[in-house]
mmCIF file with all atom_site columns, C-alpha atoms in Angstrom:
data_model
loop_
_atom_site.group_PDB
_atom_site.id
_atom_site.type_symbol
_atom_site.label_atom_id
_atom_site.label_alt_id
_atom_site.label_comp_id
_atom_site.label_asym_id
_atom_site.label_entity_id
_atom_site.label_seq_id
_atom_site.pdbx_PDB_ins_code
_atom_site.Cartn_x
_atom_site.Cartn_y
_atom_site.Cartn_z
_atom_site.occupancy
_atom_site.B_iso_or_equiv
_atom_site.pdbx_formal_charge
_atom_site.auth_seq_id
_atom_site.auth_comp_id
_atom_site.auth_asym_id
_atom_site.auth_atom_id
_atom_site.pdbx_PDB_model_num
ATOM 1   C CA . ASP N 1 1   ? 15.121  -14.025 2.111   1.00 0.00 ? 10  ASP N CA 1
ATOM 2   C CA . VAL N 1 2   ? 13.050  -15.417 -0.750  1.00 0.00 ? 11  VAL N CA 1
ATOM 3   C CA . VAL N 1 3   ? 12.986  -12.930 -3.596  1.00 0.00 ? 12  VAL N CA 1
ATOM 4   C CA . MET N 1 4   ? 9.703   -12.585 -5.465  1.00 0.00 ? 13  MET N CA 1
ATOM 5   C CA . ALA N 1 5   ? 10.087  -11.166 -8.967  1.00 0.00 ? 14  ALA N CA 1
ATOM 6   C CA . GLN N 1 6   ? 6.975   -9.948  -10.773 1.00 0.00 ? 15  GLN N CA 1
ATOM 7   C CA . SER N 1 7   ? 6.541   -9.101  -14.437 1.00 0.00 ? 16  SER N CA 1
ATOM 8   C CA . PRO N 1 8   ? 5.511   -6.916  -16.008 1.00 0.00 ? 17  PRO N CA 1
ATOM 9   C CA . LEU N 1 9   ? 5.735   -4.029  -13.561 1.00 0.00 ? 18  LEU N CA 1
ATOM 10  C CA . SER N 1 10  ? 3.299   -1.998  -15.644 1.00 0.00 ? 19  SER N CA 1
ATOM 11  C CA . LEU N 1 11  ? 0.323   -3.552  -17.421 1.00 0.00 ? 20  LEU N CA 1
ATOM 12  C CA . PRO N 1 12  ? -1.932  -1.411  -19.619 1.00 0.00 ? 21  PRO N CA 1
ATOM 13  C CA . VAL N 1 13  ? -5.000  -3.411  -20.631 1.00 0.00 ? 22  VAL N CA 1
ATOM 14  C CA . THR N 1 14  ? -8.049  -2.706  -22.778 1.00 0.00 ? 23  THR N CA 1
ATOM 15  C CA . LEU N 1 15  ? -11.396 -3.201  -21.055 1.00 0.00 ? 24  LEU N CA 1
ATOM 16  C CA . GLY N 1 16  ? -12.755 -6.667  -21.717 1.00 0.00 ? 25  GLY N CA 1
ATOM 17  C CA . GLN N 1 17  ? -9.359  -8.087  -22.649 1.00 0.00 ? 26  GLN N CA 1
ATOM 18  C CA . PRO N 1 18  ? -7.440  -10.673 -20.618 1.00 0.00 ? 27  PRO N CA 1
ATOM 19  C CA . ALA N 1 19  ? -4.467  -9.868  -18.393 1.00 0.00 ? 28  ALA N CA 1
ATOM 20  C CA . SER N 1 20  ? -1.721  -11.984 -16.913 1.00 0.00 ? 29  SER N CA 1
ATOM 21  C CA . ILE N 1 21  ? 0.874   -11.281 -14.220 1.00 0.00 ? 30  ILE N CA 1
ATOM 22  C CA . SER N 1 22  ? 3.876   -13.497 -13.648 1.00 0.00 ? 31  SER N CA 1
ATOM 23  C CA . CYS N 1 23  ? 5.592   -14.055 -10.303 1.00 0.00 ? 32  CYS N CA 1
ATOM 24  C CA . ARG N 1 24  ? 8.789   -16.054 -9.841  1.00 0.00 ? 33  ARG N CA 1
ATOM 25  C CA . SER N 1 25  ? 10.331  -17.010 -6.513  1.00 0.00 ? 34  SER N CA 1
ATOM 26  C CA . SER N 1 26  ? 14.024  -17.586 -5.777  1.00 0.00 ? 35  SER N CA 1
ATOM 27  C CA . GLN N 1 27  ? 13.173  -20.839 -3.954  1.00 0.00 ? 36  GLN N CA 1
ATOM 28  C CA . SER N 1 28  ? 10.444  -23.426 -4.228  1.00 0.00 ? 37  SER N CA 1
ATOM 29  C CA . LEU N 1 29  ? 7.319   -22.389 -2.345  1.00 0.00 ? 38  LEU N CA 1
ATOM 30  C CA . VAL N 1 30  ? 6.160   -25.940 -1.641  1.00 0.00 ? 39  VAL N CA 1
ATOM 31  C CA . HIS N 1 31  ? 5.894   -26.179 2.138   1.00 0.00 ? 40  HIS N CA 1
ATOM 32  C CA . SER N 1 32  ? 6.769   -29.323 4.094   1.00 0.00 ? 41  SER N CA 1
ATOM 33  C CA . ASP N 1 33  ? 3.033   -29.687 4.765   1.00 0.00 ? 42  ASP N CA 1
ATOM 34  C CA . GLY N 1 34  ? 2.394   -29.991 1.028   1.00 0.00 ? 43  GLY N CA 1
ATOM 35  C CA . ASN N 1 35  ? 0.770   -26.587 0.591   1.00 0.00 ? 44  ASN N CA 1
ATOM 36  C CA . THR N 1 36  ? 2.097   -23.804 -1.604  1.00 0.00 ? 45  THR N CA 1
ATOM 37  C CA . TYR N 1 37  ? 1.669   -20.575 0.319   1.00 0.00 ? 46  TYR N CA 1
ATOM 38  C CA . LEU N 1 38  ? 1.450   -18.141 -2.562  1.00 0.00 ? 47  LEU N CA 1
ATOM 39  C CA . ASN N 1 39  ? -1.053  -15.318 -2.183  1.00 0.00 ? 48  ASN N CA 1
ATOM 40  C CA . TRP N 1 40  ? -2.131  -12.546 -4.529  1.00 0.00 ? 49  TRP N CA 1
ATOM 41  C CA . PHE N 1 41  ? -3.220  -9.109  -3.325  1.00 0.00 ? 50  PHE N CA 1
ATOM 42  C CA . ARG N 1 42  ? -4.589  -6.040  -5.045  1.00 0.00 ? 51  ARG N CA 1
ATOM 43  C CA . GLN N 1 43  ? -4.058  -2.543  -3.670  1.00 0.00 ? 52  GLN N CA 1
ATOM 44  C CA . ARG N 1 44  ? -6.240  0.219   -5.037  1.00 0.00 ? 53  ARG N CA 1
ATOM 45  C CA . PRO N 1 45  ? -5.008  3.825   -4.725  1.00 0.00 ? 54  PRO N CA 1
ATOM 46  C CA . GLY N 1 46  ? -5.303  5.048   -1.151  1.00 0.00 ? 55  GLY N CA 1
ATOM 47  C CA . GLN N 1 47  ? -6.471  1.676   0.138   1.00 0.00 ? 56  GLN N CA 1
ATOM 48  C CA . SER N 1 48  ? -4.936  -1.203  2.020   1.00 0.00 ? 57  SER N CA 1
ATOM 49  C CA . PRO N 1 49  ? -4.116  -4.404  0.133   1.00 0.00 ? 58  PRO N CA 1
ATOM 50  C CA . ARG N 1 50  ? -6.925  -6.887  -0.302  1.00 0.00 ? 59  ARG N CA 1
ATOM 51  C CA . ARG N 1 51  ? -6.229  -10.589 -0.654  1.00 0.00 ? 60  ARG N CA 1
ATOM 52  C CA . LEU N 1 52  ? -7.644  -12.101 -3.846  1.00 0.00 ? 61  LEU N CA 1
ATOM 53  C CA . ILE N 1 53  ? -6.084  -15.560 -3.978  1.00 0.00 ? 62  ILE N CA 1
ATOM 54  C CA . SER N 1 54  ? -4.608  -17.739 -1.246  1.00 0.00 ? 63  SER N CA 1
ATOM 55  C CA . LYS N 1 55  ? -2.558  -20.919 -1.361  1.00 0.00 ? 64  LYS N CA 1
ATOM 56  C CA . LEU N 1 56  ? -1.893  -20.665 -5.089  1.00 0.00 ? 65  LEU N CA 1
ATOM 57  C CA . SER N 1 57  ? -5.417  -20.877 -6.464  1.00 0.00 ? 66  SER N CA 1
ATOM 58  C CA . ASN N 1 58  ? -8.116  -20.354 -3.814  1.00 0.00 ? 67  ASN N CA 1
ATOM 59  C CA . ARG N 1 59  ? -10.240 -17.305 -4.540  1.00 0.00 ? 68  ARG N CA 1
ATOM 60  C CA . ASP N 1 60  ? -11.338 -15.279 -1.532  1.00 0.00 ? 69  ASP N CA 1
ATOM 61  C CA . SER N 1 61  ? -15.012 -14.702 -0.836  1.00 0.00 ? 70  SER N CA 1
ATOM 62  C CA . GLY N 1 62  ? -16.445 -12.050 -3.131  1.00 0.00 ? 71  GLY N CA 1
ATOM 63  C CA . VAL N 1 63  ? -13.624 -12.248 -5.675  1.00 0.00 ? 72  VAL N CA 1
ATOM 64  C CA . PRO N 1 64  ? -15.053 -12.660 -9.184  1.00 0.00 ? 73  PRO N CA 1
ATOM 65  C CA . ASP N 1 65  ? -14.346 -15.943 -10.938 1.00 0.00 ? 74  ASP N CA 1
ATOM 66  C CA . ARG N 1 66  ? -12.584 -14.073 -13.743 1.00 0.00 ? 75  ARG N CA 1
ATOM 67  C CA . PHE N 1 67  ? -9.586  -14.030 -11.381 1.00 0.00 ? 76  PHE N CA 1
ATOM 68  C CA . SER N 1 68  ? -7.558  -17.228 -11.274 1.00 0.00 ? 77  SER N CA 1
ATOM 69  C CA . GLY N 1 69  ? -4.232  -18.256 -9.798  1.00 0.00 ? 78  GLY N CA 1
ATOM 70  C CA . SER N 1 70  ? -1.996  -21.050 -11.004 1.00 0.00 ? 79  SER N CA 1
ATOM 71  C CA . GLY N 1 71  ? 1.555   -22.314 -11.029 1.00 0.00 ? 80  GLY N CA 1
ATOM 72  C CA . SER N 1 72  ? 3.897   -24.557 -9.128  1.00 0.00 ? 81  SER N CA 1
ATOM 73  C CA . GLY N 1 73  ? 7.288   -24.618 -7.473  1.00 0.00 ? 82  GLY N CA 1
ATOM 74  C CA . THR N 1 74  ? 8.812   -21.254 -8.331  1.00 0.00 ? 83  THR N CA 1
ATOM 75  C CA . ASP N 1 75  ? 6.641   -20.032 -11.187 1.00 0.00 ? 84  ASP N CA 1
ATOM 76  C CA . PHE N 1 76  ? 3.191   -18.527 -10.653 1.00 0.00 ? 85  PHE N CA 1
ATOM 77  C CA . THR N 1 77  ? 0.562   -16.602 -12.608 1.00 0.00 ? 86  THR N CA 1
ATOM 78  C CA . LEU N 1 78  ? -2.460  -14.461 -11.842 1.00 0.00 ? 87  LEU N CA 1
ATOM 79  C CA . LYS N 1 79  ? -4.909  -14.252 -14.718 1.00 0.00 ? 88  LYS N CA 1
ATOM 80  C CA . ILE N 1 80  ? -7.873  -11.976 -15.240 1.00 0.00 ? 89  ILE N CA 1
ATOM 81  C CA . SER N 1 81  ? -10.073 -13.344 -18.009 1.00 0.00 ? 90  SER N CA 1
ATOM 82  C CA . ARG N 1 82  ? -11.759 -10.033 -18.896 1.00 0.00 ? 91  ARG N CA 1
ATOM 83  C CA . VAL N 1 83  ? -10.491 -6.842  -17.315 1.00 0.00 ? 92  VAL N CA 1
ATOM 84  C CA . GLU N 1 84  ? -13.050 -4.447  -15.857 1.00 0.00 ? 93  GLU N CA 1
ATOM 85  C CA . ALA N 1 85  ? -12.552 -0.855  -14.724 1.00 0.00 ? 94  ALA N CA 1
ATOM 86  C CA . GLU N 1 86  ? -12.668 -1.871  -11.046 1.00 0.00 ? 95  GLU N CA 1
ATOM 87  C CA . ASP N 1 87  ? -9.579  -4.083  -11.530 1.00 0.00 ? 96  ASP N CA 1
ATOM 88  C CA . VAL N 1 88  ? -7.255  -1.060  -11.649 1.00 0.00 ? 97  VAL N CA 1
ATOM 89  C CA . GLY N 1 89  ? -4.592  -1.100  -8.954  1.00 0.00 ? 98  GLY N CA 1
ATOM 90  C CA . VAL N 1 90  ? -1.264  -2.617  -7.971  1.00 0.00 ? 99  VAL N CA 1
ATOM 91  C CA . TYR N 1 91  ? -1.106  -6.392  -7.750  1.00 0.00 ? 100 TYR N CA 1
ATOM 92  C CA . TYR N 1 92  ? 1.347   -8.118  -5.424  1.00 0.00 ? 101 TYR N CA 1
ATOM 93  C CA . CYS N 1 93  ? 2.316   -11.748 -5.106  1.00 0.00 ? 102 CYS N CA 1
ATOM 94  C CA . MET N 1 94  ? 3.406   -12.817 -1.639  1.00 0.00 ? 103 MET N CA 1
ATOM 95  C CA . GLN N 1 95  ? 5.029   -16.000 -0.356  1.00 0.00 ? 104 GLN N CA 1
ATOM 96  C CA . GLY N 1 96  ? 4.165   -17.403 3.054   1.00 0.00 ? 105 GLY N CA 1
ATOM 97  C CA . THR N 1 97  ? 6.202   -20.590 2.917   1.00 0.00 ? 106 THR N CA 1
ATOM 98  C CA . HIS N 1 98  ? 9.561   -19.283 4.143   1.00 0.00 ? 107 HIS N CA 1
ATOM 99  C CA . TRP N 1 99  ? 10.105  -16.791 6.960   1.00 0.00 ? 108 TRP N CA 1
ATOM 100 C CA . PRO N 1 100 ? 10.281  -13.860 6.553   1.00 0.00 ? 109 PRO N CA 1
ATOM 101 C CA . TYR N 1 101 ? 7.295   -13.727 4.256   1.00 0.00 ? 110 TYR N CA 1
ATOM 102 C CA . THR N 1 102 ? 8.055   -11.564 1.232   1.00 0.00 ? 111 THR N CA 1
ATOM 103 C CA . PHE N 1 103 ? 6.189   -9.695  -1.482  1.00 0.00 ? 112 PHE N CA 1
ATOM 104 C CA . GLY N 1 104 ? 6.875   -9.031  -5.133  1.00 0.00 ? 113 GLY N CA 1
ATOM 105 C CA . GLN N 1 105 ? 7.564   -5.474  -6.290  1.00 0.00 ? 114 GLN N CA 1
ATOM 106 C CA . GLY N 1 106 ? 4.029   -5.005  -7.543  1.00 0.00 ? 115 GLY N CA 1
ATOM 107 C CA . THR N 1 107 ? 2.427   -4.791  -10.996 1.00 0.00 ? 116 THR N CA 1
ATOM 108 C CA . LYS N 1 108 ? 0.430   -1.679  -11.791 1.00 0.00 ? 117 LYS N CA 1
ATOM 109 C CA . LEU N 1 109 ? -2.614  -2.524  -13.894 1.00 0.00 ? 118 LEU N CA 1
ATOM 110 C CA . GLU N 1 110 ? -4.191  0.376   -15.737 1.00 0.00 ? 119 GLU N CA 1
ATOM 111 C CA . ILE N 1 111 ? -6.828  0.716   -18.401 1.00 0.00 ? 120 ILE N CA 1
ATOM 112 C CA . LYS N 1 112 ? -5.624  1.727   -21.870 1.00 0.00 ? 121 LYS N CA 1
ATOM 113 C CA . GLN I 2 1   ? -17.574 -8.800  9.732   1.00 0.00 ? 26  GLN I CA 1
ATOM 114 C CA . VAL I 2 2   ? -13.985 -8.673  10.920  1.00 0.00 ? 27  VAL I CA 1
ATOM 115 C CA . GLN I 2 3   ? -12.466 -5.202  11.193  1.00 0.00 ? 28  GLN I CA 1
ATOM 116 C CA . LEU I 2 4   ? -9.006  -4.076  12.263  1.00 0.00 ? 29  LEU I CA 1
ATOM 117 C CA . GLN I 2 5   ? -8.091  -0.520  13.225  1.00 0.00 ? 30  GLN I CA 1
ATOM 118 C CA . GLU I 2 6   ? -4.587  0.786   13.801  1.00 0.00 ? 31  GLU I CA 1
ATOM 119 C CA . SER I 2 7   ? -3.957  3.605   16.254  1.00 0.00 ? 32  SER I CA 1
ATOM 120 C CA . GLY I 2 8   ? -0.932  5.503   17.483  1.00 0.00 ? 33  GLY I CA 1
ATOM 121 C CA . PRO I 2 9   ? 1.134   8.650   16.957  1.00 0.00 ? 34  PRO I CA 1
ATOM 122 C CA . GLY I 2 10  ? 1.584   9.817   13.393  1.00 0.00 ? 35  GLY I CA 1
ATOM 123 C CA . LEU I 2 11  ? 4.908   11.490  14.140  1.00 0.00 ? 36  LEU I CA 1
ATOM 124 C CA . VAL I 2 12  ? 7.861   10.009  15.986  1.00 0.00 ? 37  VAL I CA 1
ATOM 125 C CA . LYS I 2 13  ? 11.273  11.584  16.563  1.00 0.00 ? 38  LYS I CA 1
ATOM 126 C CA . PRO I 2 14  ? 14.439  9.846   15.408  1.00 0.00 ? 39  PRO I CA 1
ATOM 127 C CA . SER I 2 15  ? 15.939  7.439   17.977  1.00 0.00 ? 40  SER I CA 1
ATOM 128 C CA . GLU I 2 16  ? 12.614  7.167   19.810  1.00 0.00 ? 41  GLU I CA 1
ATOM 129 C CA . THR I 2 17  ? 10.188  4.225   19.951  1.00 0.00 ? 42  THR I CA 1
ATOM 130 C CA . LEU I 2 18  ? 7.253   3.846   17.599  1.00 0.00 ? 43  LEU I CA 1
ATOM 131 C CA . SER I 2 19  ? 4.208   2.301   19.303  1.00 0.00 ? 44  SER I CA 1
ATOM 132 C CA . LEU I 2 20  ? 1.053   1.164   17.530  1.00 0.00 ? 45  LEU I CA 1
ATOM 133 C CA . THR I 2 21  ? -2.043  -0.748  18.587  1.00 0.00 ? 46  THR I CA 1
ATOM 134 C CA . CYS I 2 22  ? -4.472  -2.737  16.476  1.00 0.00 ? 47  CYS I CA 1
ATOM 135 C CA . THR I 2 23  ? -8.021  -3.147  17.753  1.00 0.00 ? 48  THR I CA 1
ATOM 136 C CA . VAL I 2 24  ? -9.868  -6.168  16.418  1.00 0.00 ? 49  VAL I CA 1
ATOM 137 C CA . SER I 2 25  ? -13.647 -6.296  16.148  1.00 0.00 ? 50  SER I CA 1
ATOM 138 C CA . GLY I 2 26  ? -15.860 -9.053  14.804  1.00 0.00 ? 51  GLY I CA 1
ATOM 139 C CA . ALA I 2 27  ? -13.428 -11.804 15.734  1.00 0.00 ? 52  ALA I CA 1
ATOM 140 C CA . SER I 2 28  ? -11.695 -13.101 18.834  1.00 0.00 ? 53  SER I CA 1
ATOM 141 C CA . ILE I 2 29  ? -8.014  -12.408 19.033  1.00 0.00 ? 54  ILE I CA 1
ATOM 142 C CA . THR I 2 30  ? -7.602  -15.930 20.448  1.00 0.00 ? 55  THR I CA 1
ATOM 143 C CA . SER I 2 31  ? -8.625  -17.508 17.154  1.00 0.00 ? 56  SER I CA 1
ATOM 144 C CA . HIS I 2 32  ? -5.866  -16.522 14.736  1.00 0.00 ? 57  HIS I CA 1
ATOM 145 C CA . TYR I 2 33  ? -2.339  -15.297 14.248  1.00 0.00 ? 58  TYR I CA 1
ATOM 146 C CA . TRP I 2 34  ? -2.041  -11.496 13.950  1.00 0.00 ? 59  TRP I CA 1
ATOM 147 C CA . SER I 2 35  ? 0.493   -9.583  11.917  1.00 0.00 ? 60  SER I CA 1
ATOM 148 C CA . TRP I 2 36  ? 2.118   -6.214  11.333  1.00 0.00 ? 61  TRP I CA 1
ATOM 149 C CA . ILE I 2 37  ? 3.148   -5.187  7.814   1.00 0.00 ? 62  ILE I CA 1
ATOM 150 C CA . ARG I 2 38  ? 4.552   -1.883  6.601   1.00 0.00 ? 63  ARG I CA 1
ATOM 151 C CA . GLN I 2 39  ? 4.856   0.024   3.329   1.00 0.00 ? 64  GLN I CA 1
ATOM 152 C CA . PRO I 2 40  ? 7.214   2.999   2.914   1.00 0.00 ? 65  PRO I CA 1
ATOM 153 C CA . PRO I 2 41  ? 5.687   5.781   0.795   1.00 0.00 ? 66  PRO I CA 1
ATOM 154 C CA . GLY I 2 42  ? 5.631   4.763   -2.864  1.00 0.00 ? 67  GLY I CA 1
ATOM 155 C CA . LYS I 2 43  ? 7.356   1.454   -2.129  1.00 0.00 ? 68  LYS I CA 1
ATOM 156 C CA . GLY I 2 44  ? 6.592   -2.203  -1.574  1.00 0.00 ? 69  GLY I CA 1
ATOM 157 C CA . LEU I 2 45  ? 5.393   -4.233  1.381   1.00 0.00 ? 70  LEU I CA 1
ATOM 158 C CA . GLU I 2 46  ? 7.426   -5.686  4.260   1.00 0.00 ? 71  GLU I CA 1
ATOM 159 C CA . TRP I 2 47  ? 6.126   -8.249  6.741   1.00 0.00 ? 72  TRP I CA 1
ATOM 160 C CA . ILE I 2 48  ? 7.319   -7.101  10.168  1.00 0.00 ? 73  ILE I CA 1
ATOM 161 C CA . GLY I 2 49  ? 6.188   -9.989  12.335  1.00 0.00 ? 74  GLY I CA 1
ATOM 162 C CA . TYR I 2 50  ? 3.283   -11.846 13.882  1.00 0.00 ? 75  TYR I CA 1
ATOM 163 C CA . ILE I 2 51  ? 1.919   -13.074 17.189  1.00 0.00 ? 76  ILE I CA 1
ATOM 164 C CA . TYR I 2 52  ? -0.394  -15.785 18.460  1.00 0.00 ? 77  TYR I CA 1
ATOM 165 C CA . TYR I 2 53  ? -2.590  -15.091 21.492  1.00 0.00 ? 78  TYR I CA 1
ATOM 166 C CA . THR I 2 54  ? -0.436  -17.386 23.606  1.00 0.00 ? 79  THR I CA 1
ATOM 167 C CA . GLY I 2 55  ? 2.421   -14.967 23.084  1.00 0.00 ? 80  GLY I CA 1
ATOM 168 C CA . ILE I 2 56  ? 4.307   -16.889 20.412  1.00 0.00 ? 81  ILE I CA 1
ATOM 169 C CA . THR I 2 57  ? 5.982   -14.365 18.134  1.00 0.00 ? 82  THR I CA 1
ATOM 170 C CA . ASN I 2 58  ? 8.093   -14.297 15.011  1.00 0.00 ? 83  ASN I CA 1
ATOM 171 C CA . TYR I 2 59  ? 9.974   -11.213 13.830  1.00 0.00 ? 84  TYR I CA 1
ATOM 172 C CA . ASN I 2 60  ? 11.555  -10.297 10.519  1.00 0.00 ? 85  ASN I CA 1
ATOM 173 C CA . PRO I 2 61  ? 15.319  -10.725 11.039  1.00 0.00 ? 86  PRO I CA 1
ATOM 174 C CA . SER I 2 62  ? 15.861  -7.307  9.443   1.00 0.00 ? 87  SER I CA 1
ATOM 175 C CA . LEU I 2 63  ? 14.034  -5.733  12.405  1.00 0.00 ? 88  LEU I CA 1
ATOM 176 C CA . LYS I 2 64  ? 14.381  -8.394  15.088  1.00 0.00 ? 89  LYS I CA 1
ATOM 177 C CA . SER I 2 65  ? 16.651  -6.413  17.402  1.00 0.00 ? 90  SER I CA 1
ATOM 178 C CA . ARG I 2 66  ? 14.277  -3.436  17.428  1.00 0.00 ? 91  ARG I CA 1
ATOM 179 C CA . VAL I 2 67  ? 10.737  -4.824  17.254  1.00 0.00 ? 92  VAL I CA 1
ATOM 180 C CA . SER I 2 68  ? 8.385   -6.420  19.730  1.00 0.00 ? 93  SER I CA 1
ATOM 181 C CA . ILE I 2 69  ? 4.761   -7.477  19.326  1.00 0.00 ? 94  ILE I CA 1
ATOM 182 C CA . SER I 2 70  ? 2.404   -8.159  22.219  1.00 0.00 ? 95  SER I CA 1
ATOM 183 C CA . VAL I 2 71  ? -1.243  -9.128  22.662  1.00 0.00 ? 96  VAL I CA 1
ATOM 184 C CA . ASP I 2 72  ? -3.935  -8.032  25.111  1.00 0.00 ? 97  ASP I CA 1
ATOM 185 C CA . THR I 2 73  ? -6.695  -10.625 25.019  1.00 0.00 ? 98  THR I CA 1
ATOM 186 C CA . SER I 2 74  ? -8.872  -8.686  27.486  1.00 0.00 ? 99  SER I CA 1
ATOM 187 C CA . ARG I 2 75  ? -9.073  -5.766  25.050  1.00 0.00 ? 100 ARG I CA 1
ATOM 188 C CA . ASN I 2 76  ? -8.959  -7.843  21.848  1.00 0.00 ? 101 ASN I CA 1
ATOM 189 C CA . GLN I 2 77  ? -5.913  -5.853  20.774  1.00 0.00 ? 102 GLN I CA 1
ATOM 190 C CA . PHE I 2 78  ? -2.365  -6.461  19.731  1.00 0.00 ? 103 PHE I CA 1
ATOM 191 C CA . SER I 2 79  ? 0.475   -3.958  19.644  1.00 0.00 ? 104 SER I CA 1
ATOM 192 C CA . MET I 2 80  ? 3.859   -3.322  18.110  1.00 0.00 ? 105 MET I CA 1
ATOM 193 C CA . LYS I 2 81  ? 6.867   -1.373  19.339  1.00 0.00 ? 106 LYS I CA 1
ATOM 194 C CA . LEU I 2 82  ? 9.789   -0.430  17.094  1.00 0.00 ? 107 LEU I CA 1
ATOM 195 C CA . SER I 2 83  ? 12.740  1.145   18.849  1.00 0.00 ? 108 SER I CA 1
ATOM 196 C CA . SER I 2 84  ? 15.544  3.442   17.699  1.00 0.00 ? 109 SER I CA 1
ATOM 197 C CA . VAL I 2 85  ? 13.598  4.615   14.671  1.00 0.00 ? 110 VAL I CA 1
ATOM 198 C CA . THR I 2 86  ? 15.144  6.487   11.757  1.00 0.00 ? 111 THR I CA 1
ATOM 199 C CA . ALA I 2 87  ? 13.720  8.148   8.666   1.00 0.00 ? 112 ALA I CA 1
ATOM 200 C CA . ALA I 2 88  ? 13.870  4.733   6.966   1.00 0.00 ? 113 ALA I CA 1
ATOM 201 C CA . ASP I 2 89  ? 11.071  3.592   9.287   1.00 0.00 ? 114 ASP I CA 1
ATOM 202 C CA . THR I 2 90  ? 8.665   6.164   7.832   1.00 0.00 ? 115 THR I CA 1
ATOM 203 C CA . ALA I 2 91  ? 5.852   4.073   6.387   1.00 0.00 ? 116 ALA I CA 1
ATOM 204 C CA . VAL I 2 92  ? 2.198   3.168   6.425   1.00 0.00 ? 117 VAL I CA 1
ATOM 205 C CA . TYR I 2 93  ? 1.851   0.476   9.070   1.00 0.00 ? 118 TYR I CA 1
ATOM 206 C CA . TYR I 2 94  ? -0.870  -2.118  8.634   1.00 0.00 ? 119 TYR I CA 1
ATOM 207 C CA . CYS I 2 95  ? -2.171  -4.708  11.028  1.00 0.00 ? 120 CYS I CA 1
ATOM 208 C CA . ALA I 2 96  ? -3.625  -7.848  9.508   1.00 0.00 ? 121 ALA I CA 1
ATOM 209 C CA . ARG I 2 97  ? -5.237  -11.113 10.486  1.00 0.00 ? 122 ARG I CA 1
ATOM 210 C CA . GLY I 2 98  ? -3.312  -14.266 9.844   1.00 0.00 ? 123 GLY I CA 1
ATOM 211 C CA . ALA I 2 99  ? 0.196   -15.389 9.088   1.00 0.00 ? 124 ALA I CA 1
ATOM 212 C CA . PRO I 2 100 ? 0.749   -16.129 6.332   1.00 0.00 ? 125 PRO I CA 1
ATOM 213 C CA . SER I 2 101 ? -2.837  -15.715 5.227   1.00 0.00 ? 126 SER I CA 1
ATOM 214 C CA . GLY I 2 102 ? -3.254  -11.954 5.646   1.00 0.00 ? 127 GLY I CA 1
ATOM 215 C CA . ASP I 2 103 ? -6.930  -12.318 4.837   1.00 0.00 ? 128 ASP I CA 1
ATOM 216 C CA . THR I 2 104 ? -8.072  -9.067  6.453   1.00 0.00 ? 129 THR I CA 1
ATOM 217 C CA . TRP I 2 105 ? -6.145  -5.807  6.814   1.00 0.00 ? 130 TRP I CA 1
ATOM 218 C CA . GLY I 2 106 ? -6.664  -2.569  8.661   1.00 0.00 ? 131 GLY I CA 1
ATOM 219 C CA . GLN I 2 107 ? -6.809  0.702   6.747   1.00 0.00 ? 132 GLN I CA 1
ATOM 220 C CA . GLY I 2 108 ? -3.232  1.498   7.752   1.00 0.00 ? 133 GLY I CA 1
ATOM 221 C CA . THR I 2 109 ? -1.688  4.394   9.615   1.00 0.00 ? 134 THR I CA 1
ATOM 222 C CA . LEU I 2 110 ? 1.100   6.639   8.336   1.00 0.00 ? 135 LEU I CA 1
ATOM 223 C CA . VAL I 2 111 ? 3.963   7.064   10.768  1.00 0.00 ? 136 VAL I CA 1
ATOM 224 C CA . THR I 2 112 ? 6.531   9.718   9.922   1.00 0.00 ? 137 THR I CA 1
ATOM 225 C CA . VAL I 2 113 ? 9.915   9.755   11.620  1.00 0.00 ? 138 VAL I CA 1
ATOM 226 C CA . SER I 2 114 ? 11.143  13.326  11.812  1.00 0.00 ? 139 SER I CA 1
ATOM 227 C CA . SER I 2 115 ? 12.478  15.784  14.318  1.00 0.00 ? 140 SER I CA 1
#
């Protein structure tokens, strides 16, 4: 299975400051169709995960533009330009290129 | 607005079969792939498998011998069965639209395996 390694696992951030989460995969996530199936999800306490970013950098409807996804090959990043209180939760990267699809361990973002 | 709702027993005995159904509203089940994903308490996420309305399925090799996913187009539902369960199968089970997109998830249902 493709191993997805996130860092940091805990991310305390001051309101209004930027935040960045790294995700590294054990194999390239470039699919034979040319797409990179790397998604980002956020899970708030007591809720189901919500997809924020699909295929590396495509923001889902309703996701603020302060969220951005980037990267290539095996190295990926989720950036939040200015953290707001509603951003608290656990963030997961997930690869959908190789079966079985796999998730990172999660990064818990909290407000300092 | 697409909504997914899981249903099924919240308690299953060891060695028995766990059965869950996902009811889809706001979208036709013939228009996407549909997935099951689980999350043990306090732990990470595991993609169990997915199905297309034609019956094409793909299962996580870690569960392949015990899991089956089916679809009922007349009811706009899809279901999952996991046999020979143990305490390690205790988890919140989510149904979701898409594979690998996962663009919409149900609220999840906690299934506890215990005698």
